[in-house]
Amino acid sequence: MHADETTCQVLREKGRTAEQTSYMWLYTTGSDALTPIVLYDYQPSRKGSCAQNFPEGFRGLVQCDGYQGYNKLGKAVNYAQNHHDTLMNYLLDGRCEISNNRAERKAKSYAIGRKAFLFHTSETGAGASAVMYSIVETAKANNLNIFQYLYTVLLYMPDYMNSSAGIEQLMPWSEFIKEQCSGLIDVESNVLEKRIPLPHR
């Protein structure tokens, strides 16, 4: 798993001023994952507990920058010297990549959006952005047409939101979604009355 964080501003946070810096944390599967997944998580701080609590229960490698919140490396005077062992991990385990660019590219997607919307009004709004970025970036990571994926999910979700099997069929990595959202579709003919039923598992 790759992890990174980037700043965001939330105007109305309980116990905080509008000028205080908040963070959008992100976690993405590595190149060895069976299913590409990208998850964003809004947090009001950059405390190490944010990086430790969200992926709780995860077992595997975490690839990140040298920020102490991810690990207990101590203060860095010289980044390369102090992180030599950690930086060399990619030579010891083929699952490690030489850089954390996979997560940094996902942070950049959010940063580009942040330039347009500038801030979130509330913590709820920041959380909603995290969900939407998670959906869109995971769809992109699975090589889906984003518009088609969102259209398909919104078309089917009302009938299947209480069905775990239905929800599983709407995930970006399902065969049904790959078939429906990898090419071009005619949204005029793909309407509620004419939709293909979700396959049963």
mmCIF file of C-alpha atoms in Angstrom:
data_model
loop_
_atom_site.group_PDB
_atom_site.id
_atom_site.type_symbol
_atom_site.label_atom_id
_atom_site.label_comp_id
_atom_site.label_asym_id
_atom_site.label_seq_id
_atom_site.Cartn_x
_atom_site.Cartn_y
_atom_site.Cartn_z
ATOM 1 C CA MET A 1 0.000 0.000 0.000
ATOM 2 C CA HIS A 2 1.174 3.528 -0.763
ATOM 3 C CA ALA A 3 0.209 6.427 1.496
ATOM 4 C CA ASP A 4 0.499 10.204 1.291
ATOM 5 C CA GLU A 5 -1.303 13.318 2.476
ATOM 6 C CA THR A 6 -1.948 16.829 1.216
ATOM 7 C CA THR A 7 -3.342 19.948 2.825
ATOM 8 C CA CYS A 8 -6.902 21.202 2.663
ATOM 9 C CA GLN A 9 -8.869 23.985 4.294
ATOM 10 C CA VAL A 10 -12.170 23.523 6.096
ATOM 11 C CA LEU A 11 -13.955 26.704 7.105
ATOM 12 C CA ARG A 12 -16.241 25.357 9.836
ATOM 13 C CA GLU A 13 -14.552 22.740 12.003
ATOM 14 C CA LYS A 14 -15.528 22.339 15.619
ATOM 15 C CA GLY A 15 -12.824 23.778 17.888
ATOM 16 C CA ARG A 16 -10.708 25.064 14.973
ATOM 17 C CA THR A 17 -10.388 28.322 13.094
ATOM 18 C CA ALA A 18 -10.918 28.568 9.333
ATOM 19 C CA GLU A 19 -7.220 29.361 8.871
ATOM 20 C CA GLN A 20 -5.959 26.114 10.420
ATOM 21 C CA THR A 21 -4.596 23.479 8.078
ATOM 22 C CA SER A 22 -6.433 20.189 7.659
ATOM 23 C CA TYR A 23 -5.388 17.147 5.630
ATOM 24 C CA MET A 24 -6.678 14.822 2.965
ATOM 25 C CA TRP A 25 -4.898 11.494 3.467
ATOM 26 C CA LEU A 26 -4.815 8.909 0.722
ATOM 27 C CA TYR A 27 -4.020 5.249 0.480
ATOM 28 C CA THR A 28 -3.631 3.270 -2.739
ATOM 29 C CA THR A 29 -2.795 -0.304 -3.524
ATOM 30 C CA GLY A 30 0.628 -1.079 -4.931
ATOM 31 C CA SER A 31 1.464 -2.433 -8.367
ATOM 32 C CA ASP A 32 1.209 -6.004 -7.050
ATOM 33 C CA ALA A 33 -2.446 -5.673 -6.005
ATOM 34 C CA LEU A 34 -5.090 -7.871 -7.587
ATOM 35 C CA THR A 35 -7.544 -4.974 -7.460
ATOM 36 C CA PRO A 36 -6.504 -1.320 -7.815
ATOM 37 C CA ILE A 37 -8.114 0.684 -4.996
ATOM 38 C CA VAL A 38 -7.643 4.346 -4.041
ATOM 39 C CA LEU A 39 -9.079 5.660 -0.761
ATOM 40 C CA TYR A 40 -9.090 9.255 0.484
ATOM 41 C CA ASP A 41 -9.649 10.125 4.133
ATOM 42 C CA TYR A 42 -10.246 13.620 5.516
ATOM 43 C CA GLN A 43 -8.621 14.361 8.887
ATOM 44 C CA PRO A 44 -8.299 17.677 10.754
ATOM 45 C CA SER A 45 -4.624 17.025 11.519
ATOM 46 C CA ARG A 46 -1.399 15.383 10.416
ATOM 47 C CA LYS A 47 -1.022 13.328 13.587
ATOM 48 C CA GLY A 48 0.513 9.903 13.226
ATOM 49 C CA SER A 49 -2.682 8.375 14.585
ATOM 50 C CA CYS A 50 -4.457 9.423 11.352
ATOM 51 C CA ALA A 51 -2.060 7.314 9.288
ATOM 52 C CA GLN A 52 -2.302 4.436 11.733
ATOM 53 C CA ASN A 53 -6.067 4.364 12.394
ATOM 54 C CA PHE A 54 -7.479 4.465 8.862
ATOM 55 C CA PRO A 55 -5.739 1.351 7.515
ATOM 56 C CA GLU A 56 -6.210 -0.503 10.817
ATOM 57 C CA GLY A 57 -6.135 -4.233 10.210
ATOM 58 C CA PHE A 58 -4.075 -3.902 7.021
ATOM 59 C CA ARG A 59 -1.307 -6.487 6.804
ATOM 60 C CA GLY A 60 1.493 -5.823 4.355
ATOM 61 C CA LEU A 61 3.982 -3.197 3.275
ATOM 62 C CA VAL A 62 3.277 0.529 3.537
ATOM 63 C CA GLN A 63 5.273 2.705 1.183
ATOM 64 C CA CYS A 64 5.337 6.405 2.017
ATOM 65 C CA ASP A 65 7.535 9.453 2.286
ATOM 66 C CA GLY A 66 9.709 10.034 5.337
ATOM 67 C CA TYR A 67 6.991 11.725 7.385
ATOM 68 C CA GLN A 68 7.234 10.499 10.982
ATOM 69 C CA GLY A 69 3.488 9.959 11.222
ATOM 70 C CA TYR A 70 3.871 6.858 9.079
ATOM 71 C CA ASN A 71 6.781 5.389 11.051
ATOM 72 C CA LYS A 72 9.087 5.925 14.002
ATOM 73 C CA LEU A 73 12.253 6.914 12.150
ATOM 74 C CA GLY A 74 13.182 9.858 14.312
ATOM 75 C CA LYS A 75 14.255 13.343 13.250
ATOM 76 C CA ALA A 76 15.943 13.581 9.880
ATOM 77 C CA VAL A 77 18.983 15.790 9.500
ATOM 78 C CA ASN A 78 19.957 14.290 6.199
ATOM 79 C CA TYR A 79 17.031 12.541 4.524
ATOM 80 C CA ALA A 80 19.048 10.089 2.446
ATOM 81 C CA GLN A 81 21.406 9.165 5.284
ATOM 82 C CA ASN A 82 18.781 8.753 7.943
ATOM 83 C CA HIS A 83 16.437 6.798 5.699
ATOM 84 C CA HIS A 84 19.055 4.647 3.999
ATOM 85 C CA ASP A 85 17.661 1.327 5.262
ATOM 86 C CA THR A 86 14.093 2.285 4.446
ATOM 87 C CA LEU A 87 15.011 3.596 1.014
ATOM 88 C CA MET A 88 16.825 0.358 0.242
ATOM 89 C CA ASN A 89 13.758 -1.799 1.018
ATOM 90 C CA TYR A 90 12.820 -1.795 -2.654
ATOM 91 C CA LEU A 91 15.943 -3.871 -3.300
ATOM 92 C CA LEU A 92 14.968 -6.402 -0.642
ATOM 93 C CA ASP A 93 11.329 -6.960 -1.598
ATOM 94 C CA GLY A 94 10.104 -6.967 -5.195
ATOM 95 C CA ARG A 95 6.724 -5.577 -4.144
ATOM 96 C CA CYS A 96 8.314 -2.283 -3.083
ATOM 97 C CA GLU A 97 8.625 0.433 -5.689
ATOM 98 C CA ILE A 98 11.584 2.790 -5.903
ATOM 99 C CA SER A 99 9.405 5.806 -5.158
ATOM 100 C CA ASN A 100 6.068 6.774 -3.673
ATOM 101 C CA ASN A 101 4.926 8.374 -6.930
ATOM 102 C CA ARG A 102 1.848 6.140 -7.054
ATOM 103 C CA ALA A 103 0.391 7.916 -3.976
ATOM 104 C CA GLU A 104 1.830 11.313 -4.867
ATOM 105 C CA ARG A 105 -0.015 11.269 -8.219
ATOM 106 C CA LYS A 106 -3.269 10.664 -6.348
ATOM 107 C CA ALA A 107 -2.478 13.556 -3.985
ATOM 108 C CA LYS A 108 -1.911 15.708 -7.074
ATOM 109 C CA SER A 109 -5.415 14.880 -8.385
ATOM 110 C CA TYR A 110 -6.880 16.273 -5.175
ATOM 111 C CA ALA A 111 -4.517 19.295 -5.208
ATOM 112 C CA ILE A 112 -5.636 20.193 -8.742
ATOM 113 C CA GLY A 113 -9.279 20.048 -7.652
ATOM 114 C CA ARG A 114 -8.466 22.072 -4.540
ATOM 115 C CA LYS A 115 -7.232 24.911 -6.774
ATOM 116 C CA ALA A 116 -10.738 25.110 -8.244
ATOM 117 C CA PHE A 117 -12.852 24.717 -5.100
ATOM 118 C CA LEU A 118 -10.322 26.348 -2.689
ATOM 119 C CA PHE A 119 -11.866 25.030 0.556
ATOM 120 C CA HIS A 120 -14.540 22.848 2.122
ATOM 121 C CA THR A 121 -17.266 24.578 4.102
ATOM 122 C CA SER A 122 -17.575 21.795 6.660
ATOM 123 C CA GLU A 123 -16.056 18.518 7.853
ATOM 124 C CA THR A 124 -19.002 16.753 6.211
ATOM 125 C CA GLY A 125 -18.132 18.416 2.906
ATOM 126 C CA ALA A 126 -14.500 17.366 3.220
ATOM 127 C CA GLY A 127 -15.640 13.811 3.985
ATOM 128 C CA ALA A 128 -17.937 13.841 0.936
ATOM 129 C CA SER A 129 -15.006 14.979 -1.217
ATOM 130 C CA ALA A 130 -12.954 12.084 0.155
ATOM 131 C CA VAL A 131 -15.681 9.633 -0.862
ATOM 132 C CA MET A 132 -16.064 11.129 -4.342
ATOM 133 C CA TYR A 133 -12.314 11.213 -4.979
ATOM 134 C CA SER A 134 -12.105 7.589 -3.781
ATOM 135 C CA ILE A 135 -14.805 6.518 -6.242
ATOM 136 C CA VAL A 136 -13.393 8.432 -9.211
ATOM 137 C CA GLU A 137 -9.727 7.581 -8.641
ATOM 138 C CA THR A 138 -10.499 3.889 -8.059
ATOM 139 C CA ALA A 139 -12.522 3.838 -11.293
ATOM 140 C CA LYS A 140 -9.603 5.480 -13.115
ATOM 141 C CA ALA A 141 -7.170 2.964 -11.608
ATOM 142 C CA ASN A 142 -9.388 0.181 -13.027
ATOM 143 C CA ASN A 143 -9.316 1.798 -16.504
ATOM 144 C CA LEU A 144 -12.997 2.678 -16.547
ATOM 145 C CA ASN A 145 -14.732 5.514 -18.328
ATOM 146 C CA ILE A 146 -15.574 7.692 -15.313
ATOM 147 C CA PHE A 147 -18.814 9.126 -16.695
ATOM 148 C CA GLN A 148 -20.061 5.672 -17.675
ATOM 149 C CA TYR A 149 -19.117 4.228 -14.304
ATOM 150 C CA LEU A 150 -20.921 6.931 -12.325
ATOM 151 C CA TYR A 151 -23.911 6.720 -14.666
ATOM 152 C CA THR A 152 -24.072 2.925 -14.265
ATOM 153 C CA VAL A 153 -23.735 3.054 -10.476
ATOM 154 C CA LEU A 154 -26.470 5.682 -10.211
ATOM 155 C CA LEU A 155 -28.670 3.661 -12.565
ATOM 156 C CA TYR A 156 -28.428 0.470 -10.489
ATOM 157 C CA MET A 157 -27.766 1.666 -6.946
ATOM 158 C CA PRO A 158 -31.377 2.426 -5.902
ATOM 159 C CA ASP A 159 -32.398 -1.224 -6.392
ATOM 160 C CA TYR A 160 -29.264 -2.818 -4.952
ATOM 161 C CA MET A 161 -28.075 -0.563 -2.109
ATOM 162 C CA ASN A 162 -29.248 -3.054 0.526
ATOM 163 C CA SER A 163 -27.809 -6.073 -1.271
ATOM 164 C CA SER A 164 -24.156 -6.889 -0.620
ATOM 165 C CA ALA A 165 -24.076 -9.051 -3.780
ATOM 166 C CA GLY A 166 -25.483 -6.141 -5.789
ATOM 167 C CA ILE A 167 -22.981 -3.702 -4.316
ATOM 168 C CA GLU A 168 -20.127 -6.119 -5.120
ATOM 169 C CA GLN A 169 -21.290 -6.201 -8.760
ATOM 170 C CA LEU A 170 -21.075 -2.387 -8.859
ATOM 171 C CA MET A 171 -17.457 -2.235 -7.668
ATOM 172 C CA PRO A 172 -14.987 -0.943 -10.290
ATOM 173 C CA TRP A 173 -13.211 -4.307 -10.503
ATOM 174 C CA SER A 174 -16.299 -6.464 -11.117
ATOM 175 C CA GLU A 175 -16.597 -8.180 -14.502
ATOM 176 C CA PHE A 176 -20.039 -6.622 -14.996
ATOM 177 C CA ILE A 177 -18.703 -3.087 -14.516
ATOM 178 C CA LYS A 178 -15.625 -3.710 -16.670
ATOM 179 C CA GLU A 179 -17.931 -4.910 -19.446
ATOM 180 C CA GLN A 180 -20.342 -1.984 -19.073
ATOM 181 C CA CYS A 181 -17.894 0.861 -18.456
ATOM 182 C CA SER A 182 -14.690 0.160 -20.371
ATOM 183 C CA GLY A 183 -15.874 1.342 -23.777
ATOM 184 C CA LEU A 184 -18.406 3.800 -25.082
ATOM 185 C CA ILE A 185 -22.073 3.280 -24.313
ATOM 186 C CA ASP A 186 -25.190 4.914 -25.609
ATOM 187 C CA VAL A 187 -26.693 6.508 -22.505
ATOM 188 C CA GLU A 188 -29.879 7.203 -24.451
ATOM 189 C CA SER A 189 -30.595 3.469 -24.710
ATOM 190 C CA ASN A 190 -29.133 2.545 -21.296
ATOM 191 C CA VAL A 191 -32.056 3.761 -19.224
ATOM 192 C CA LEU A 192 -33.872 2.330 -16.215
ATOM 193 C CA GLU A 193 -36.513 0.532 -18.286
ATOM 194 C CA LYS A 194 -33.950 -1.126 -20.598
ATOM 195 C CA ARG A 195 -31.058 -1.801 -18.245
ATOM 196 C CA ILE A 196 -29.321 -5.162 -18.184
ATOM 197 C CA PRO A 197 -29.951 -7.015 -14.907
ATOM 198 C CA LEU A 198 -26.997 -7.403 -12.576
ATOM 199 C CA PRO A 199 -25.563 -10.917 -12.781
ATOM 200 C CA HIS A 200 -26.154 -13.110 -9.745
ATOM 201 C CA ARG A 201 -23.076 -14.392 -7.951
#
